[in-house]
PDB file of C-alpha atoms in Angstrom:
ATOM      1  CA  MET A1086      16.208   1.885   5.478  1.00  0.00           C
ATOM      2  CA  ALA A1087      15.458  -1.499   3.299  1.00  0.00           C
ATOM      3  CA  TYR A1088      11.859  -0.037   2.692  1.00  0.00           C
ATOM      4  CA  LEU A1089      13.480   3.125   1.644  1.00  0.00           C
ATOM      5  CA  LEU A1090      15.500   1.539  -0.906  1.00  0.00           C
ATOM      6  CA  GLY A1091      12.787  -0.785  -2.239  1.00  0.00           C
ATOM      7  CA  PHE A1092      10.736   2.639  -2.558  1.00  0.00           C
ATOM      8  CA  PHE A1093      13.547   4.366  -4.601  1.00  0.00           C
ATOM      9  CA  VAL A1094      14.132   1.250  -6.527  1.00  0.00           C
ATOM     10  CA  ALA A1095      10.408   2.008  -7.627  1.00  0.00           C
ATOM     11  CA  ASP A1096       9.769   5.199  -7.621  1.00  0.00           C
ATOM     12  CA  GLY A1097      13.104   7.208  -7.121  1.00  0.00           C
ATOM     13  CA  CYS A1098      15.749   9.175  -9.515  1.00  0.00           C
ATOM     14  CA  VAL A1099      19.323   9.555  -9.419  1.00  0.00           C
ATOM     15  CA  SER A1100      20.006  12.716 -11.293  1.00  0.00           C
ATOM     16  CA  GLY A1101      22.629  12.543 -14.318  1.00  0.00           C
ATOM     17  CA  GLU A1102      24.398  15.688 -13.508  1.00  0.00           C
ATOM     18  CA  LEU A1103      23.310  17.343 -10.206  1.00  0.00           C
ATOM     19  CA  GLN A1104      24.397  15.790  -6.684  1.00  0.00           C
ATOM     20  CA  THR A1105      20.529  15.051  -6.315  1.00  0.00           C
ATOM     21  CA  ILE A1106      18.169  12.251  -5.436  1.00  0.00           C
ATOM     22  CA  SER A1107      14.385  12.394  -5.919  1.00  0.00           C
ATOM     23  CA  PHE A1108      11.070  10.507  -4.796  1.00  0.00           C
ATOM     24  CA  SER A1109       8.064  10.928  -6.718  1.00  0.00           C
ATOM     25  CA  GLN A1110       4.591   9.807  -5.879  1.00  0.00           C
ATOM     26  CA  ASN A1111       0.994  10.930  -6.218  1.00  0.00           C
ATOM     27  CA  ASP A1112       0.714  10.453  -1.976  1.00  0.00           C
ATOM     28  CA  LYS A1113       2.201  13.313  -0.391  1.00  0.00           C
ATOM     29  CA  ALA A1114       2.140  11.634   3.014  1.00  0.00           C
ATOM     30  CA  ILE A1115       4.624   8.796   2.333  1.00  0.00           C
ATOM     31  CA  LEU A1116       7.206  11.412   0.941  1.00  0.00           C
ATOM     32  CA  GLU A1117       6.843  13.254   3.995  1.00  0.00           C
ATOM     33  CA  ASP A1118       7.224   9.907   6.028  1.00  0.00           C
ATOM     34  CA  ILE A1119      10.308   9.446   3.876  1.00  0.00           C
ATOM     35  CA  ARG A1120      11.775  12.983   4.641  1.00  0.00           C
ATOM     36  CA  ASN A1121      11.195  12.065   8.244  1.00  0.00           C
ATOM     37  CA  GLU A1122      12.887   8.727   8.182  1.00  0.00           C
ATOM     38  CA  LEU A1123      15.973  10.480   6.497  1.00  0.00           C
ATOM     39  CA  ALA A1124      15.917  13.311   9.090  1.00  0.00           C
ATOM     40  CA  SER A1125      15.735  15.735   5.926  1.00  0.00           C
ATOM     41  CA  THR A1126      14.468  19.347   5.905  1.00  0.00           C
ATOM     42  CA  HIS A1127      14.008  19.333   2.036  1.00  0.00           C
ATOM     43  CA  LYS A1128      11.064  20.615   0.482  1.00  0.00           C
ATOM     44  CA  ILE A1129       8.466  18.546  -1.233  1.00  0.00           C
ATOM     45  CA  TYR A1130       7.335  20.341  -4.651  1.00  0.00           C
ATOM     46  CA  THR A1131       3.865  19.718  -6.273  1.00  0.00           C
ATOM     47  CA  ASP A1132       3.685  19.903  -9.958  1.00  0.00           C
ATOM     48  CA  LYS A1133       0.290  21.912 -10.483  1.00  0.00           C
ATOM     49  CA  ARG A1134      -0.527  20.367 -13.607  1.00  0.00           C
ATOM     50  CA  THR A1135       0.046  16.828 -12.615  1.00  0.00           C
ATOM     51  CA  ASN A1136      -0.507  16.834  -8.658  1.00  0.00           C
ATOM     52  CA  VAL A1137       2.909  14.653  -8.474  1.00  0.00           C
ATOM     53  CA  HIS A1138       4.538  15.422  -5.352  1.00  0.00           C
ATOM     54  CA  THR A1139       8.435  15.230  -5.793  1.00  0.00           C
ATOM     55  CA  LEU A1140      10.835  15.086  -2.796  1.00  0.00           C
ATOM     56  CA  TYR A1141      14.608  16.294  -3.874  1.00  0.00           C
ATOM     57  CA  ILE A1142      17.278  15.483  -1.445  1.00  0.00           C
ATOM     58  CA  HIS A1143      20.664  17.297  -2.570  1.00  0.00           C
ATOM     59  CA  SER A1144      23.072  14.925  -1.345  1.00  0.00           C
ATOM     60  CA  LYS A1145      26.431  13.958  -2.971  1.00  0.00           C
ATOM     61  CA  ILE A1146      26.704  11.275  -0.615  1.00  0.00           C
ATOM     62  CA  MET A1147      23.405   9.810  -0.724  1.00  0.00           C
ATOM     63  CA  LYS A1148      23.755   9.955  -4.802  1.00  0.00           C
ATOM     64  CA  ASN A1149      26.861   8.052  -4.556  1.00  0.00           C
ATOM     65  CA  ASP A1150      25.996   5.694  -2.160  1.00  0.00           C
ATOM     66  CA  SER A1151      22.621   4.760  -4.361  1.00  0.00           C
ATOM     67  CA  MET A1152      25.250   4.444  -7.371  1.00  0.00           C
ATOM     68  CA  ASP A1153      28.279   2.872  -5.867  1.00  0.00           C
ATOM     69  CA  LEU A1154      26.649   0.744  -3.153  1.00  0.00           C
ATOM     70  CA  HIS A1155      23.304  -0.125  -4.799  1.00  0.00           C
ATOM     71  CA  GLY A1156      23.918  -0.135  -8.626  1.00  0.00           C
ATOM     72  CA  ILE A1157      21.403   2.277  -9.061  1.00  0.00           C
ATOM     73  CA  GLN A1158      22.331   4.415 -12.095  1.00  0.00           C
ATOM     74  CA  SER A1159      20.105   7.689 -13.730  1.00  0.00           C
ATOM     75  CA  ASN A1160      18.837   5.449 -16.276  1.00  0.00           C
ATOM     76  CA  LYS A1161      17.897   2.592 -14.102  1.00  0.00           C
ATOM     77  CA  TYR A1162      14.580   1.171 -15.697  1.00  0.00           C
ATOM     78  CA  LYS A1163      16.225  -1.535 -17.916  1.00  0.00           C
ATOM     79  CA  THR A1164      19.520  -1.813 -16.272  1.00  0.00           C
ATOM     80  CA  ILE A1165      19.029  -2.009 -12.596  1.00  0.00           C
ATOM     81  CA  GLU A1166      19.799  -5.267 -10.768  1.00  0.00           C
ATOM     82  CA  PHE A1167      18.647  -6.501  -7.614  1.00  0.00           C
ATOM     83  CA  PRO A1168      20.660  -5.211  -4.857  1.00  0.00           C
ATOM     84  CA  TYR A1169      21.806  -7.320  -1.848  1.00  0.00           C
ATOM     85  CA  ILE A1170      19.313  -7.463   1.019  1.00  0.00           C
ATOM     86  CA  PRO A1171      19.938  -9.509   4.066  1.00  0.00           C
ATOM     87  CA  ASP A1172      17.057 -11.902   4.498  1.00  0.00           C
ATOM     88  CA  GLN A1173      16.088 -10.070   7.884  1.00  0.00           C
ATOM     89  CA  TYR A1174      15.345  -6.840   5.803  1.00  0.00           C
ATOM     90  CA  ILE A1175      13.778  -8.447   2.426  1.00  0.00           C
ATOM     91  CA  SER A1176      10.294  -8.055   3.527  1.00  0.00           C
ATOM     92  CA  HIS A1177      10.848  -4.268   4.079  1.00  0.00           C
ATOM     93  CA  PHE A1178      12.658  -3.824   0.715  1.00  0.00           C
ATOM     94  CA  ILE A1179       9.775  -5.465  -1.216  1.00  0.00           C
ATOM     95  CA  ARG A1180       7.204  -3.499   0.858  1.00  0.00           C
ATOM     96  CA  GLY A1181       9.063  -0.691  -0.533  1.00  0.00           C
ATOM     97  CA  LEU A1182       8.887  -2.058  -3.880  1.00  0.00           C
ATOM     98  CA  PHE A1183       5.230  -2.838  -3.476  1.00  0.00           C
ATOM     99  CA  ASP A1184       4.468   0.491  -2.636  1.00  0.00           C
ATOM    100  CA  GLY A1185       6.020   1.951  -5.690  1.00  0.00           C
ATOM    101  CA  ASP A1186       5.697  -0.640  -8.423  1.00  0.00           C
ATOM    102  CA  GLY A1187       3.181  -3.154  -6.895  1.00  0.00           C
ATOM    103  CA  HIS A1188      -0.552  -3.440  -7.134  1.00  0.00           C
ATOM    104  CA  LEU A1189      -3.185  -6.023  -5.425  1.00  0.00           C
ATOM    105  CA  TYR A1190      -5.659  -6.922  -7.911  1.00  0.00           C
ATOM    106  CA  LYS A1191      -8.948  -6.619  -6.065  1.00  0.00           C
ATOM    107  CA  THR A1192     -11.171  -9.027  -8.150  1.00  0.00           C
ATOM    108  CA  LYS A1193      -8.889 -12.226  -8.383  1.00  0.00           C
ATOM    109  CA  TYR A1194      -6.066 -13.308  -5.871  1.00  0.00           C
ATOM    110  CA  TYR A1195      -2.750 -11.867  -6.918  1.00  0.00           C
ATOM    111  CA  ILE A1196      -0.302  -9.482  -6.735  1.00  0.00           C
ATOM    112  CA  CYS A1197       1.774  -7.748  -9.608  1.00  0.00           C
ATOM    113  CA  PHE A1198       5.183  -6.167  -9.735  1.00  0.00           C
ATOM    114  CA  VAL A1199       6.066  -4.035 -12.853  1.00  0.00           C
ATOM    115  CA  GLY A1200       9.409  -3.316 -13.968  1.00  0.00           C
ATOM    116  CA  GLY A1201      11.887  -2.865 -17.098  1.00  0.00           C
ATOM    117  CA  SER A1202      15.133  -4.944 -15.963  1.00  0.00           C
ATOM    118  CA  LYS A1203      14.792  -8.523 -16.918  1.00  0.00           C
ATOM    119  CA  ALA A1204      17.332  -9.320 -14.171  1.00  0.00           C
ATOM    120  CA  PHE A1205      15.892  -7.524 -11.445  1.00  0.00           C
ATOM    121  CA  MET A1206      12.493  -9.126 -12.185  1.00  0.00           C
ATOM    122  CA  VAL A1207      13.891 -12.609 -12.332  1.00  0.00           C
ATOM    123  CA  LYS A1208      15.670 -12.028  -9.109  1.00  0.00           C
ATOM    124  CA  LEU A1209      12.664 -10.946  -7.307  1.00  0.00           C
ATOM    125  CA  CYS A1210      10.813 -13.914  -8.755  1.00  0.00           C
ATOM    126  CA  GLN A1211      13.402 -16.053  -7.427  1.00  0.00           C
ATOM    127  CA  ILE A1212      13.360 -14.518  -3.913  1.00  0.00           C
ATOM    128  CA  LEU A1213       9.530 -14.715  -3.486  1.00  0.00           C
ATOM    129  CA  ASN A1214       9.972 -18.611  -4.624  1.00  0.00           C
ATOM    130  CA  ASP A1215      12.419 -18.970  -2.127  1.00  0.00           C
ATOM    131  CA  PHE A1216      10.334 -17.518   0.755  1.00  0.00           C
ATOM    132  CA  ASN A1217       7.675 -20.152  -0.614  1.00  0.00           C
ATOM    133  CA  PHE A1218       5.417 -17.676  -2.693  1.00  0.00           C
ATOM    134  CA  ASN A1219       3.972 -18.927  -5.683  1.00  0.00           C
ATOM    135  CA  SER A1220       5.398 -16.439  -8.153  1.00  0.00           C
ATOM    136  CA  LYS A1221       5.967 -16.076 -11.588  1.00  0.00           C
ATOM    137  CA  VAL A1222       7.616 -13.668 -14.512  1.00  0.00           C
ATOM    138  CA  VAL A1223       5.989 -12.361 -17.491  1.00  0.00           C
ATOM    139  CA  GLN A1224       7.281 -10.753 -20.026  1.00  0.00           C
ATOM    140  CA  THR A1225       5.250  -8.168 -22.052  1.00  0.00           C
ATOM    141  CA  SER A1226       6.840  -6.046 -25.254  1.00  0.00           C
ATOM    142  CA  SER A1227       8.520  -3.310 -22.953  1.00  0.00           C
ATOM    143  CA  TYR A1228       8.350  -4.580 -19.467  1.00  0.00           C
ATOM    144  CA  TYR A1229       8.152  -7.356 -17.243  1.00  0.00           C
ATOM    145  CA  ARG A1230       5.746  -8.265 -14.554  1.00  0.00           C
ATOM    146  CA  VAL A1231       6.294 -10.850 -11.325  1.00  0.00           C
ATOM    147  CA  TYR A1232       2.893 -12.329 -10.391  1.00  0.00           C
ATOM    148  CA  VAL A1233       2.224 -13.471  -6.759  1.00  0.00           C
ATOM    149  CA  SER A1234      -0.897 -15.726  -6.972  1.00  0.00           C
ATOM    150  CA  GLY A1235      -3.049 -17.913  -5.037  1.00  0.00           C
ATOM    151  CA  LYS A1236      -5.550 -16.857  -1.926  1.00  0.00           C
ATOM    152  CA  ASP A1237      -3.197 -18.258   0.614  1.00  0.00           C
ATOM    153  CA  ASP A1238      -0.077 -16.849  -0.689  1.00  0.00           C
ATOM    154  CA  VAL A1239      -1.682 -13.428  -1.311  1.00  0.00           C
ATOM    155  CA  LYS A1240      -2.540 -13.408   2.252  1.00  0.00           C
ATOM    156  CA  ARG A1241       0.730 -14.566   3.392  1.00  0.00           C
ATOM    157  CA  PHE A1242       2.406 -11.886   1.094  1.00  0.00           C
ATOM    158  CA  GLY A1243       0.592  -9.257   3.202  1.00  0.00           C
ATOM    159  CA  GLU A1244       1.248 -10.535   6.716  1.00  0.00           C
ATOM    160  CA  TRP A1245       4.970 -10.927   5.318  1.00  0.00           C
ATOM    161  CA  ILE A1246       5.544  -7.516   4.255  1.00  0.00           C
ATOM    162  CA  TYR A1247       3.563  -5.673   7.119  1.00  0.00           C
ATOM    163  CA  THR A1248       4.996  -7.514   9.913  1.00  0.00           C
ATOM    164  CA  ASN A1249       7.049  -4.896  12.068  1.00  0.00           C
ATOM    165  CA  LYS A1250       6.548  -2.380   9.714  1.00  0.00           C
ATOM    166  CA  SER A1251       7.541   1.441  10.327  1.00  0.00           C
ATOM    167  CA  ILE A1252       6.788   2.832   7.153  1.00  0.00           C
ATOM    168  CA  TRP A1253       4.355   2.250   4.420  1.00  0.00           C
ATOM    169  CA  LEU A1254       2.192   3.814   1.884  1.00  0.00           C
ATOM    170  CA  ASP A1255      -1.271   3.684   3.740  1.00  0.00           C
ATOM    171  CA  ARG A1256      -3.540   3.679   0.685  1.00  0.00           C
ATOM    172  CA  LYS A1257      -1.888   0.276  -0.499  1.00  0.00           C
ATOM    173  CA  TYR A1258      -1.882  -1.012   2.940  1.00  0.00           C
ATOM    174  CA  LYS A1259      -5.672  -0.288   3.727  1.00  0.00           C
ATOM    175  CA  ALA A1260      -6.477  -1.598   0.152  1.00  0.00           C
ATOM    176  CA  PHE A1261      -4.644  -4.963   1.260  1.00  0.00           C
ATOM    177  CA  SER A1262      -6.086  -5.151   4.684  1.00  0.00           C
ATOM    178  CA  PHE A1263      -9.496  -4.697   3.386  1.00  0.00           C
ATOM    179  CA  GLU A1264      -9.087  -7.293   0.708  1.00  0.00           C
ATOM    180  CA  ILE A1265      -7.756  -9.549   3.008  1.00  0.00           C
ATOM    181  CA  PHE A1266     -10.211  -9.208   5.583  1.00  0.00           C
ATOM    182  CA  ILE A1267     -13.276  -9.618   2.981  1.00  0.00           C
ATOM    183  CA  LYS A1268     -11.710 -12.409   1.032  1.00  0.00           C
ATOM    184  CA  SER A1269     -10.568 -14.226   4.238  1.00  0.00           C
ATOM    185  CA  ARG A1270     -14.117 -14.432   5.193  1.00  0.00           C
ATOM    186  CA  GLY A1271     -15.737 -15.340   2.088  1.00  0.00           C
ATOM    187  CA  MET A1272     -17.401 -12.184   1.329  1.00  0.00           C
TER     188      MET A1272
END
């Protein structure tokens, strides 16, 4: 469930008026995995114009838990704070966050997370540093980036988030695996 919370923080939405939460993503397969993980039968809708897929979950309990337990509000982009996640689950939460708002840069040795909440991004950076990753926060005009850099740290990061995985965004996992495989052999 830590993965789902991380992914929801990145690509989820709490409806302001309806008793609904939703996940949107270009990759339909991850939404099917999330639906299965939640034992849900809700449909996945596809916007024909944008080809973006959305899983709507109509549940007052899930909406209230998202808001009350995790502080995720309908307008979360700039206001969300980092939720409490026990250390044994933090790599799964960060994998979900990475799958939603993270990127591995193929030409350089760094990973980047993007977010609008300064408090959230500063805490993410602190947690990554606590786990001995070389990370820093950079502010742009309208959002924040957290970088993990360095060949060894990028490799360790991949090993850390993908150890004992049960759910993941396949295209990011494959890109990360390929990148680490090639770079670790000096190709």
